[in-house]
PDB file of C-alpha atoms in Angstrom:
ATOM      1  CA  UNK I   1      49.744  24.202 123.984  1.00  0.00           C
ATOM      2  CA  UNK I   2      46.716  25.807 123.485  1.00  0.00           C
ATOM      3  CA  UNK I   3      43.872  26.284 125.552  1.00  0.00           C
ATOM      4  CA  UNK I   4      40.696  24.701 124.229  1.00  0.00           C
ATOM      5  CA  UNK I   5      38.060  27.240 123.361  1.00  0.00           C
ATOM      6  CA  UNK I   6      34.729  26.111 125.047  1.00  0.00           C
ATOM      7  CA  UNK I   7      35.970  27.636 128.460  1.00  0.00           C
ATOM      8  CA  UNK I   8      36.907  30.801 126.897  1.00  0.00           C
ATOM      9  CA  UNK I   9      33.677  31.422 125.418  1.00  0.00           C
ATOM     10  CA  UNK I  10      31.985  30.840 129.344  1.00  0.00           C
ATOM     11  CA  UNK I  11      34.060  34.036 129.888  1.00  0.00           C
ATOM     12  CA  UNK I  12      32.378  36.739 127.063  1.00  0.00           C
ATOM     13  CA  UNK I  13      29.482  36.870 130.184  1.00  0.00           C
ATOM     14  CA  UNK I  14      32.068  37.766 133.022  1.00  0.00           C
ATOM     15  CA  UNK I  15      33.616  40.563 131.023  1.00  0.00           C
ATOM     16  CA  UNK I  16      30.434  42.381 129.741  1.00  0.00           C
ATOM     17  CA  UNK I  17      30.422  45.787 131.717  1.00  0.00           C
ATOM     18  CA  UNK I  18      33.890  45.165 133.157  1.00  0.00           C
ATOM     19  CA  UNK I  19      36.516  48.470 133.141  1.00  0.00           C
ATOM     20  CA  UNK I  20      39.761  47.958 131.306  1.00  0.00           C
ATOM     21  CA  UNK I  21      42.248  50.375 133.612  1.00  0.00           C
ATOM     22  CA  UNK I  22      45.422  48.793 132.924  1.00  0.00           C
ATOM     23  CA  UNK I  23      47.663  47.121 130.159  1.00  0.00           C
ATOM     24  CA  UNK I  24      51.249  45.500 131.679  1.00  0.00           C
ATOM     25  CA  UNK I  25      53.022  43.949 129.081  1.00  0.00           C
ATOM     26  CA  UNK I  26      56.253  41.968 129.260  1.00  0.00           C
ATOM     27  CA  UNK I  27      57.135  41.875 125.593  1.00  0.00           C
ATOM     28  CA  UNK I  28      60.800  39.777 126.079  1.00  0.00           C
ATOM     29  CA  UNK I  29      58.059  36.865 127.880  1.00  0.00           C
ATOM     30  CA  UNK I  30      55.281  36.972 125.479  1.00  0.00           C
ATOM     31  CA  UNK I  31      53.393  37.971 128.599  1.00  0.00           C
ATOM     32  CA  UNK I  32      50.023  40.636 129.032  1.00  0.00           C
ATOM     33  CA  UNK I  33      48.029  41.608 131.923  1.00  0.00           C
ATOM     34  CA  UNK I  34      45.321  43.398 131.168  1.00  0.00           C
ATOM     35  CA  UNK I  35      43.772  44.532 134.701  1.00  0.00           C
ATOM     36  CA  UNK I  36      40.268  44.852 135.151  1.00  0.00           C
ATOM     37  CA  UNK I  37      37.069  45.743 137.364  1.00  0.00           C
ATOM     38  CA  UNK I  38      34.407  42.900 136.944  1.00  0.00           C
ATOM     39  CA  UNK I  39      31.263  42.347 137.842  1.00  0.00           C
ATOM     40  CA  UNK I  40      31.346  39.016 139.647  1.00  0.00           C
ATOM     41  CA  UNK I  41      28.661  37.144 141.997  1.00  0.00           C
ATOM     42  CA  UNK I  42      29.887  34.497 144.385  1.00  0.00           C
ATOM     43  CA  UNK I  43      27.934  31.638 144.874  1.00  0.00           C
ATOM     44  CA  UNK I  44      26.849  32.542 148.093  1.00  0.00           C
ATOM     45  CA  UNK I  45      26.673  35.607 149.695  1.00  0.00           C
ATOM     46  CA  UNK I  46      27.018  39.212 148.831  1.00  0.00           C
ATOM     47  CA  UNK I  47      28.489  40.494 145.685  1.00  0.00           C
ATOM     48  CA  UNK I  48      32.348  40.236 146.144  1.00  0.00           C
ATOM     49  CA  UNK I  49      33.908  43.789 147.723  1.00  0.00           C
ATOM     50  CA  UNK I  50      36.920  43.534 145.084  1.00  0.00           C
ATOM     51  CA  UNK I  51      36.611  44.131 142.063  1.00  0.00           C
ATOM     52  CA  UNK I  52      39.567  43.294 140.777  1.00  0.00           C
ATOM     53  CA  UNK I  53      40.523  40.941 138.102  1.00  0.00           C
ATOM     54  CA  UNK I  54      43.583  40.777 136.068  1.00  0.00           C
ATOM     55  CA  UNK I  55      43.491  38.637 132.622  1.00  0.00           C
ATOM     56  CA  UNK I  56      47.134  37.033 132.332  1.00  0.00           C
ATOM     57  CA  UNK I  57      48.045  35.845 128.902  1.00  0.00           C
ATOM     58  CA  UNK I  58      50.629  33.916 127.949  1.00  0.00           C
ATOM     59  CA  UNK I  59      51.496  32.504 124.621  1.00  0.00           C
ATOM     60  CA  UNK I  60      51.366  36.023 123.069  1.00  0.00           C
ATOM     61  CA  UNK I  61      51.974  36.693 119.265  1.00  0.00           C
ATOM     62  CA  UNK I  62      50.499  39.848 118.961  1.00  0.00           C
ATOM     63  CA  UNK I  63      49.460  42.757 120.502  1.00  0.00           C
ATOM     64  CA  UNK I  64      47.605  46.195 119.075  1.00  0.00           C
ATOM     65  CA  UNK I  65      46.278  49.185 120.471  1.00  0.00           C
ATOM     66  CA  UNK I  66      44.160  52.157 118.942  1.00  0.00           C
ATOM     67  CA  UNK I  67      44.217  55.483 120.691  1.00  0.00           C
ATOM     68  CA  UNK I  68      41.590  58.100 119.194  1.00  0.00           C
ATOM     69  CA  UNK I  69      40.286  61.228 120.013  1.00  0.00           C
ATOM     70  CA  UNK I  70      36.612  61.374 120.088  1.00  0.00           C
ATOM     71  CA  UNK I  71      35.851  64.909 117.925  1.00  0.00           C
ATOM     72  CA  UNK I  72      32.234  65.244 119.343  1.00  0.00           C
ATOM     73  CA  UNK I  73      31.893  62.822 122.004  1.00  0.00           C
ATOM     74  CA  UNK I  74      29.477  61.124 119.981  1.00  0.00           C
ATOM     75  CA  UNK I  75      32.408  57.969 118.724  1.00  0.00           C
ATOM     76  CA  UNK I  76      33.348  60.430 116.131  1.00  0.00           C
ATOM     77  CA  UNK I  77      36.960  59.486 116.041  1.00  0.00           C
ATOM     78  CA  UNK I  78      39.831  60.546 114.796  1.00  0.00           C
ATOM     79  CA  UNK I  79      43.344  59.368 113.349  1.00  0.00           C
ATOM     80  CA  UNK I  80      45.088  57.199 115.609  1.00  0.00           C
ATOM     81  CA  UNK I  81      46.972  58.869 118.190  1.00  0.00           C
ATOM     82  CA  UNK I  82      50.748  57.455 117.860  1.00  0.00           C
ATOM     83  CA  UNK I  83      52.209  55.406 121.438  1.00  0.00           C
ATOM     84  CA  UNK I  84      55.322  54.754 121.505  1.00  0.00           C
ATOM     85  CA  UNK I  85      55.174  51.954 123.855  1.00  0.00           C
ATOM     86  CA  UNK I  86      53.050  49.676 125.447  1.00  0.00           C
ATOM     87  CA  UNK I  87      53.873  51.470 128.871  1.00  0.00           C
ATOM     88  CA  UNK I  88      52.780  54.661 127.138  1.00  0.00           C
ATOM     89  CA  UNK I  89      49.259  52.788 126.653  1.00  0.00           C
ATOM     90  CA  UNK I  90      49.161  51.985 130.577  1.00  0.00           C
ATOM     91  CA  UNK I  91      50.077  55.431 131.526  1.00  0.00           C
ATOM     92  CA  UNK I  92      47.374  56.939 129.383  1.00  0.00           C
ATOM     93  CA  UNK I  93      44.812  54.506 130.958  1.00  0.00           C
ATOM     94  CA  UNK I  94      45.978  55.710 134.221  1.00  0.00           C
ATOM     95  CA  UNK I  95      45.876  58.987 133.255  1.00  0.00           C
ATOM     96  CA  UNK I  96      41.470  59.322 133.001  1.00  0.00           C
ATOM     97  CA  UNK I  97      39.339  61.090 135.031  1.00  0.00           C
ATOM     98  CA  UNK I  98      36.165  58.890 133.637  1.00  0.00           C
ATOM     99  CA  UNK I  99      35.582  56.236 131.526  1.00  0.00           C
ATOM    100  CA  UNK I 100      32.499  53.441 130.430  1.00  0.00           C
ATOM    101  CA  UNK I 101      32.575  50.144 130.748  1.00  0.00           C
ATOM    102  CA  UNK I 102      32.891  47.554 128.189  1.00  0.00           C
ATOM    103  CA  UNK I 103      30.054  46.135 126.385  1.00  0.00           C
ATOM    104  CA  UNK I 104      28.470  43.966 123.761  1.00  0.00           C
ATOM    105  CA  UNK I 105      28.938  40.693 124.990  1.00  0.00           C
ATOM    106  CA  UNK I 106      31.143  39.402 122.696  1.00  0.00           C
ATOM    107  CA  UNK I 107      35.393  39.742 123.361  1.00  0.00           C
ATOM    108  CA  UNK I 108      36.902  36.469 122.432  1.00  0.00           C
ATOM    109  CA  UNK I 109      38.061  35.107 119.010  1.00  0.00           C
ATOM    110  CA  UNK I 110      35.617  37.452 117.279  1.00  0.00           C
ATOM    111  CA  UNK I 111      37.417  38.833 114.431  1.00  0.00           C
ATOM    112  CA  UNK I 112      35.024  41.461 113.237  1.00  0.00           C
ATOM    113  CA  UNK I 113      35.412  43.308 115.913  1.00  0.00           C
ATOM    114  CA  UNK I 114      38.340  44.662 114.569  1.00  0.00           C
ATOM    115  CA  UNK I 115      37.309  44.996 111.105  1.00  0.00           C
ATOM    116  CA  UNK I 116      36.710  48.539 111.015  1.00  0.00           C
ATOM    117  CA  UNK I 117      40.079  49.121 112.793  1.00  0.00           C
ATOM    118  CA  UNK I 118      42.322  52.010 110.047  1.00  0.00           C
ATOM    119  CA  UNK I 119      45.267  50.460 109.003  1.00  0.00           C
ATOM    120  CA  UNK I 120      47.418  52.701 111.099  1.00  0.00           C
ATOM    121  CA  UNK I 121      47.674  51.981 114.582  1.00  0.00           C
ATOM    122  CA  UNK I 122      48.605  53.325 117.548  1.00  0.00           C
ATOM    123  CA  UNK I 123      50.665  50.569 118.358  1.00  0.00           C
ATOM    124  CA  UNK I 124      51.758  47.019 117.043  1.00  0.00           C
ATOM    125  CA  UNK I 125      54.161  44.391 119.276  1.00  0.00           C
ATOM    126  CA  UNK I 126      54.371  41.364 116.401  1.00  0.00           C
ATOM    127  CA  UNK I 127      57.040  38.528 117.257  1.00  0.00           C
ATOM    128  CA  UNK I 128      57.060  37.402 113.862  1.00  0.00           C
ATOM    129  CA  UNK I 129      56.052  33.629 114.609  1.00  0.00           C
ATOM    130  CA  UNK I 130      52.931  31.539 114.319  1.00  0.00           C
ATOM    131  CA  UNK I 131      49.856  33.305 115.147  1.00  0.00           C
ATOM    132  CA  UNK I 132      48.645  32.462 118.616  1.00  0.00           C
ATOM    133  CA  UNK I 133      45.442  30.336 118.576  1.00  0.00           C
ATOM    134  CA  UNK I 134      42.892  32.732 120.348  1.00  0.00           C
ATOM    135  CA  UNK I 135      42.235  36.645 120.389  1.00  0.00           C
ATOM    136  CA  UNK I 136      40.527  39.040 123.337  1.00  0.00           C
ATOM    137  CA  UNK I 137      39.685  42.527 121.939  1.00  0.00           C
ATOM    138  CA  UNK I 138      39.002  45.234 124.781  1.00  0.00           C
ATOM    139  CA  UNK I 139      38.340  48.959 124.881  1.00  0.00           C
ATOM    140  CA  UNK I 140      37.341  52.125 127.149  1.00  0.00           C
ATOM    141  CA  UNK I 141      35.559  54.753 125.893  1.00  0.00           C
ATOM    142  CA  UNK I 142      37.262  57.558 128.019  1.00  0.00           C
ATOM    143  CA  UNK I 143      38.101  61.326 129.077  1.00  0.00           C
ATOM    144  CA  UNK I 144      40.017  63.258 131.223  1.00  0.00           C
ATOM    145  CA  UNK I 145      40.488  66.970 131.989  1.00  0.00           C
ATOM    146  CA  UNK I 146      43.212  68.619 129.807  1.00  0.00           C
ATOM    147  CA  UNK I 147      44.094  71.956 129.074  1.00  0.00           C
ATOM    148  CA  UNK I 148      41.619  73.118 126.661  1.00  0.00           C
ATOM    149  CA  UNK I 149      39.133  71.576 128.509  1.00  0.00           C
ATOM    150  CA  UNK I 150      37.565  68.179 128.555  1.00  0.00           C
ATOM    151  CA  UNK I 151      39.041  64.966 126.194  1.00  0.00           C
ATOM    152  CA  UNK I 152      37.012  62.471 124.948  1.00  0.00           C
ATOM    153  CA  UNK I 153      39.299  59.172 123.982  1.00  0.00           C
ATOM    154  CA  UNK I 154      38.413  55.981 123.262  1.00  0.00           C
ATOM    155  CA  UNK I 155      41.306  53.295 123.841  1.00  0.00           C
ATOM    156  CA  UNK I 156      40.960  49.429 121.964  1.00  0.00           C
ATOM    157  CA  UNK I 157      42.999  46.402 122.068  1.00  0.00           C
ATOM    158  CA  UNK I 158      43.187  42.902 121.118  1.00  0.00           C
ATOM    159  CA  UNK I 159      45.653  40.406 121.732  1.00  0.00           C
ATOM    160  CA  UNK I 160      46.522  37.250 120.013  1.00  0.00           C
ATOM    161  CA  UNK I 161      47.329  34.630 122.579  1.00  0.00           C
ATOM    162  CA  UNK I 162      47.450  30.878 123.481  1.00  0.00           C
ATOM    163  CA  UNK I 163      46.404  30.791 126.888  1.00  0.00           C
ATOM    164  CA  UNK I 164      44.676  32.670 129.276  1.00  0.00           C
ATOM    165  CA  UNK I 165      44.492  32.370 133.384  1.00  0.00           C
ATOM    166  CA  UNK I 166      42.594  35.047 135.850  1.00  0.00           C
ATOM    167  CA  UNK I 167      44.284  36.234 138.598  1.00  0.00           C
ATOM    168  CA  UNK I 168      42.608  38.331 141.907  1.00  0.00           C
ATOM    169  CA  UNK I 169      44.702  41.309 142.700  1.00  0.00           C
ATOM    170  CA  UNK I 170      46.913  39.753 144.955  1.00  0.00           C
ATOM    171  CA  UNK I 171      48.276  36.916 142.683  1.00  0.00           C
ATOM    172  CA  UNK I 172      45.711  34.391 143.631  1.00  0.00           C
ATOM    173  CA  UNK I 173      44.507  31.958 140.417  1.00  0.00           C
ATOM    174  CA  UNK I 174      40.847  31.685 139.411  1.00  0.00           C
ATOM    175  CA  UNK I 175      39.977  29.025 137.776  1.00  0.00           C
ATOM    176  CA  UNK I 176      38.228  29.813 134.236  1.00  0.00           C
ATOM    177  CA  UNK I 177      35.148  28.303 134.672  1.00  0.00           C
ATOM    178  CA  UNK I 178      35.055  30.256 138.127  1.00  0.00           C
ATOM    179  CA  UNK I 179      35.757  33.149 137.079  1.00  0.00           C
ATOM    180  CA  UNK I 180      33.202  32.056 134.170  1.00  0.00           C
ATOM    181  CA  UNK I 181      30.826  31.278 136.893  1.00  0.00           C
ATOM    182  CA  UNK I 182      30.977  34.421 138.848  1.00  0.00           C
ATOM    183  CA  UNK I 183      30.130  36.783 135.910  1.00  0.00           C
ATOM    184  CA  UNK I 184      27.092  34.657 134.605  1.00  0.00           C
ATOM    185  CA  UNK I 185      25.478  34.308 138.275  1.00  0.00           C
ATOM    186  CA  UNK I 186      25.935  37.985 138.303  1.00  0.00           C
ATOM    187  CA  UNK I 187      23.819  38.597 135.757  1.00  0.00           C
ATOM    188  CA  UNK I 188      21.436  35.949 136.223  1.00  0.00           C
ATOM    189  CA  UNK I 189      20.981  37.793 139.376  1.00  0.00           C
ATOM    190  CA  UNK I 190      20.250  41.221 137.784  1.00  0.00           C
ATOM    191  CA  UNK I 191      17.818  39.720 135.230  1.00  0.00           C
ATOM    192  CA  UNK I 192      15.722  38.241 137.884  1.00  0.00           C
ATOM    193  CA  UNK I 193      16.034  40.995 140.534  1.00  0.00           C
ATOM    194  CA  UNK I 194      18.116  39.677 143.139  1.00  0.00           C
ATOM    195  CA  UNK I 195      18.430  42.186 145.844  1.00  0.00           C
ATOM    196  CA  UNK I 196      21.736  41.674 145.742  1.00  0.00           C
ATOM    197  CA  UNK I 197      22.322  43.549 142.759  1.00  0.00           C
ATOM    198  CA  UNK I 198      19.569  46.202 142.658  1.00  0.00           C
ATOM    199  CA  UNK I 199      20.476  49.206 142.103  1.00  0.00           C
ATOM    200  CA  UNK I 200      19.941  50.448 145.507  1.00  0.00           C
ATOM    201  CA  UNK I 201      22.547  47.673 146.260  1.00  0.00           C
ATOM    202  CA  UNK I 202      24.854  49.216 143.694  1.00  0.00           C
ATOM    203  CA  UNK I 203      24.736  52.217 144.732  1.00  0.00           C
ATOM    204  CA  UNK I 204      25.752  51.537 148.557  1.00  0.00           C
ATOM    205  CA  UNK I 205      28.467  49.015 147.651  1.00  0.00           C
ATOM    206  CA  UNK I 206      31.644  51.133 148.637  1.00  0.00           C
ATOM    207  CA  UNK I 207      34.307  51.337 146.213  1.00  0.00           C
ATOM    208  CA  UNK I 208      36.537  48.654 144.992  1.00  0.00           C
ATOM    209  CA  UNK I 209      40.157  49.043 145.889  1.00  0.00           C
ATOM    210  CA  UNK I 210      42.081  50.714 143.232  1.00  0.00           C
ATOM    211  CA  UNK I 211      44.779  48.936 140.862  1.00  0.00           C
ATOM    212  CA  UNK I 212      48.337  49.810 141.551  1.00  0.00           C
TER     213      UNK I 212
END
Protein backbone atom coordinates (compact mmCIF):
# COMPACT_ATOMS: atom_id res chain seq x y z
CA UNK A 1 0.00 0.00 0.00
CA UNK A 2 0.96 3.30 -0.43
CA UNK A 3 2.21 5.75 1.81
CA UNK A 4 -0.01 8.79 2.21
CA UNK A 5 1.59 11.95 0.94
CA UNK A 6 1.24 14.66 3.72
CA UNK A 7 4.32 13.10 5.60
CA UNK A 8 6.36 13.03 2.56
CA UNK A 9 5.96 16.54 1.81
CA UNK A 10 7.29 17.35 5.84
CA UNK A 11 10.46 15.80 4.30
CA UNK A 12 11.30 18.42 1.05
CA UNK A 13 12.78 20.67 4.36
CA UNK A 14 15.12 17.80 5.71
CA UNK A 15 16.65 17.16 2.33
CA UNK A 16 17.40 20.80 1.17
CA UNK A 17 21.32 21.04 1.27
CA UNK A 18 21.71 17.31 1.93
CA UNK A 19 24.74 15.36 -0.28
CA UNK A 20 23.59 12.47 -2.40
CA UNK A 21 26.98 10.06 -2.18
CA UNK A 22 25.47 6.84 -2.81
CA UNK A 23 22.79 4.89 -4.93
CA UNK A 24 22.36 0.86 -3.77
CA UNK A 25 19.85 -0.65 -5.69
CA UNK A 26 18.42 -4.16 -5.41
CA UNK A 27 16.58 -4.35 -8.70
CA UNK A 28 15.23 -8.35 -8.21
CA UNK A 29 13.43 -6.54 -4.65
CA UNK A 30 12.16 -3.39 -6.05
CA UNK A 31 14.45 -1.97 -3.40
CA UNK A 32 16.76 1.68 -3.44
CA UNK A 33 18.91 3.24 -0.95
CA UNK A 34 19.92 6.31 -1.76
CA UNK A 35 22.55 7.36 1.10
CA UNK A 36 22.83 10.72 2.19
CA UNK A 37 24.49 13.56 4.45
CA UNK A 38 21.65 15.72 6.07
CA UNK A 39 21.42 18.49 7.87
CA UNK A 40 19.43 17.50 10.94
CA UNK A 41 18.80 19.33 14.47
CA UNK A 42 17.76 17.24 17.43
CA UNK A 43 15.40 18.54 19.66
CA UNK A 44 17.71 19.15 22.24
CA UNK A 45 21.15 19.56 22.21
CA UNK A 46 23.87 20.02 19.71
CA UNK A 47 23.52 19.41 16.08
CA UNK A 48 23.76 15.54 15.64
CA UNK A 49 27.72 14.37 14.94
CA UNK A 50 26.38 11.90 12.07
CA UNK A 51 25.39 12.86 9.30
CA UNK A 52 24.21 10.09 7.87
CA UNK A 53 20.91 9.24 6.46
CA UNK A 54 19.96 6.63 4.06
CA UNK A 55 16.39 6.98 2.15
CA UNK A 56 15.09 3.23 1.75
CA UNK A 57 12.42 2.77 -0.83
CA UNK A 58 10.44 0.11 -1.38
CA UNK A 59 7.62 -0.36 -3.76
CA UNK A 60 9.90 0.67 -6.69
CA UNK A 61 8.64 0.90 -10.38
CA UNK A 62 11.13 2.94 -11.75
CA UNK A 63 14.35 4.17 -11.54
CA UNK A 64 16.51 6.83 -13.90
CA UNK A 65 19.71 8.38 -13.78
CA UNK A 66 21.40 11.23 -15.94
CA UNK A 67 25.15 11.43 -16.02
CA UNK A 68 26.51 14.71 -17.87
CA UNK A 69 29.55 16.37 -18.31
CA UNK A 70 29.48 19.93 -17.41
CA UNK A 71 31.43 21.69 -20.71
CA UNK A 72 32.19 24.98 -18.76
CA UNK A 73 31.39 24.40 -15.29
CA UNK A 74 28.76 26.81 -15.62
CA UNK A 75 25.59 23.65 -15.94
CA UNK A 76 26.50 23.65 -19.52
CA UNK A 77 25.87 20.01 -20.05
CA UNK A 78 26.35 17.65 -22.31
CA UNK A 79 24.83 14.31 -23.86
CA UNK A 80 24.18 11.83 -21.35
CA UNK A 81 27.02 9.82 -20.41
CA UNK A 82 25.87 5.99 -20.96
CA UNK A 83 25.95 3.55 -17.32
CA UNK A 84 25.62 0.42 -17.73
CA UNK A 85 24.34 -0.37 -14.39
CA UNK A 86 23.02 1.00 -11.45
CA UNK A 87 26.32 -0.12 -9.58
CA UNK A 88 28.16 1.82 -12.27
CA UNK A 89 26.07 4.98 -10.94
CA UNK A 90 27.31 4.21 -7.21
CA UNK A 91 30.83 3.76 -8.24
CA UNK A 92 30.91 7.03 -10.09
CA UNK A 93 29.41 8.79 -6.99
CA UNK A 94 32.14 7.27 -5.07
CA UNK A 95 34.50 8.12 -7.39
CA UNK A 96 34.39 12.49 -6.68
CA UNK A 97 36.79 14.49 -5.25
CA UNK A 98 33.99 17.43 -4.63
CA UNK A 99 30.61 17.92 -5.04
CA UNK A 100 27.45 20.61 -3.91
CA UNK A 101 24.76 19.90 -2.12
CA UNK A 102 21.27 19.61 -3.16
CA UNK A 103 18.97 22.44 -3.33
CA UNK A 104 15.69 24.08 -4.16
CA UNK A 105 13.49 22.82 -1.70
CA UNK A 106 11.38 20.89 -3.60
CA UNK A 107 12.26 16.72 -4.24
CA UNK A 108 9.06 14.85 -3.87
CA UNK A 109 6.26 14.13 -6.43
CA UNK A 110 7.29 17.22 -8.39
CA UNK A 111 7.19 16.25 -11.90
CA UNK A 112 8.73 19.24 -13.55
CA UNK A 113 11.68 18.70 -12.23
CA UNK A 114 12.37 16.35 -14.73
CA UNK A 115 10.88 18.04 -17.57
CA UNK A 116 13.87 19.26 -19.15
CA UNK A 117 15.47 15.78 -18.74
CA UNK A 118 16.76 14.62 -22.98
CA UNK A 119 15.08 11.69 -23.87
CA UNK A 120 18.20 9.62 -23.66
CA UNK A 121 19.31 8.60 -20.43
CA UNK A 122 22.00 7.39 -18.77
CA UNK A 123 20.14 4.77 -17.30
CA UNK A 124 16.48 3.33 -17.03
CA UNK A 125 15.46 0.13 -14.50
CA UNK A 126 11.42 -0.07 -15.59
CA UNK A 127 9.56 -3.30 -14.19
CA UNK A 128 6.90 -2.90 -16.56
CA UNK A 129 3.94 -2.72 -13.92
CA UNK A 130 1.79 -0.01 -12.42
CA UNK A 131 3.53 3.12 -11.78
CA UNK A 132 4.44 3.50 -8.14
CA UNK A 133 2.38 6.23 -6.39
CA UNK A 134 5.17 8.79 -5.38
CA UNK A 135 8.54 10.10 -7.00
CA UNK A 136 11.97 11.63 -5.20
CA UNK A 137 14.25 13.32 -7.80
CA UNK A 138 17.96 13.93 -6.48
CA UNK A 139 21.19 15.20 -7.97
CA UNK A 140 25.00 16.30 -7.27
CA UNK A 141 26.54 18.72 -9.13
CA UNK A 142 30.13 17.17 -9.05
CA UNK A 143 33.97 16.82 -10.11
CA UNK A 144 36.83 14.91 -9.66
CA UNK A 145 40.46 14.97 -10.86
CA UNK A 146 40.98 13.02 -14.16
CA UNK A 147 43.57 12.89 -16.55
CA UNK A 148 43.23 15.93 -18.53
CA UNK A 149 42.65 17.73 -15.63
CA UNK A 150 39.63 18.64 -13.62
CA UNK A 151 35.77 17.09 -14.49
CA UNK A 152 32.86 18.84 -13.89
CA UNK A 153 29.66 16.23 -13.73
CA UNK A 154 26.49 16.66 -12.64
CA UNK A 155 24.63 13.28 -11.61
CA UNK A 156 20.32 13.29 -11.31
CA UNK A 157 17.88 10.77 -10.32
CA UNK A 158 14.39 10.15 -9.54
CA UNK A 159 12.68 7.21 -8.46
CA UNK A 160 9.15 6.13 -8.66
CA UNK A 161 8.20 4.42 -5.46
CA UNK A 162 5.40 3.48 -2.97
CA UNK A 163 6.94 3.85 0.22
CA UNK A 164 9.64 5.41 1.80
CA UNK A 165 11.40 4.78 5.47
CA UNK A 166 14.82 6.62 6.79
CA UNK A 167 17.31 4.69 8.15
CA UNK A 168 20.66 6.07 10.40
CA UNK A 169 23.77 4.42 9.17
CA UNK A 170 23.67 1.59 11.26
CA UNK A 171 20.17 0.20 10.32
CA UNK A 172 18.29 2.06 12.93
CA UNK A 173 14.52 3.39 11.64
CA UNK A 174 13.55 7.07 11.81
CA UNK A 175 10.38 7.75 11.88
CA UNK A 176 9.21 10.23 8.93
CA UNK A 177 7.92 12.86 10.77
CA UNK A 178 11.32 12.66 12.81
CA UNK A 179 13.35 12.68 10.40
CA UNK A 180 10.81 15.49 9.07
CA UNK A 181 11.33 17.15 12.33
CA UNK A 182 15.03 17.20 12.49
CA UNK A 183 15.57 18.97 9.10
CA UNK A 184 12.89 21.78 9.73
CA UNK A 185 14.30 22.60 13.41
CA UNK A 186 17.53 22.80 11.61
CA UNK A 187 16.67 25.42 9.68
CA UNK A 188 14.46 27.18 11.90
CA UNK A 189 17.58 27.36 13.83
CA UNK A 190 19.72 28.96 11.06
CA UNK A 191 17.01 31.52 10.19
CA UNK A 192 16.91 32.80 13.65
CA UNK A 193 20.62 32.49 14.54
CA UNK A 194 20.90 29.76 16.86
CA UNK A 195 24.43 29.40 17.91
CA UNK A 196 24.14 26.13 17.24
CA UNK A 197 24.33 26.44 13.69
CA UNK A 198 26.41 29.59 13.05
CA UNK A 199 28.80 29.34 10.95
CA UNK A 200 31.52 29.45 13.39
CA UNK A 201 29.65 26.30 14.69
CA UNK A 202 29.87 24.82 11.22
CA UNK A 203 32.97 25.26 10.73
CA UNK A 204 34.34 23.46 14.04
CA UNK A 205 31.87 20.56 13.78
CA UNK A 206 34.40 17.67 12.85
CA UNK A 207 33.54 15.58 10.04
CA UNK A 208 30.75 13.18 9.70
CA UNK A 209 31.76 9.58 9.39
CA UNK A 210 32.02 8.50 5.88
CA UNK A 211 29.48 6.02 4.03
CA UNK A 212 30.80 2.61 3.33
Amino acid sequence: MAQDRSPLDRCNTALNESDVVGLRVNWPGRTVRLLLHVLALPAYGPVDPDTRRALVFTGVSLVRVLLRADRTFSRDYGNAIDLADADAADVFLASVGWSNPMYGWSFLNDPQLTEDWPERLSLVLDSGGPPAAHTLYWFCECGREEPGGDGAYCIEGDIRFDRLEVERADGTVIPLTSFAADGERWWEAFRTGDPRVSGEAQQSQPPSPAWT
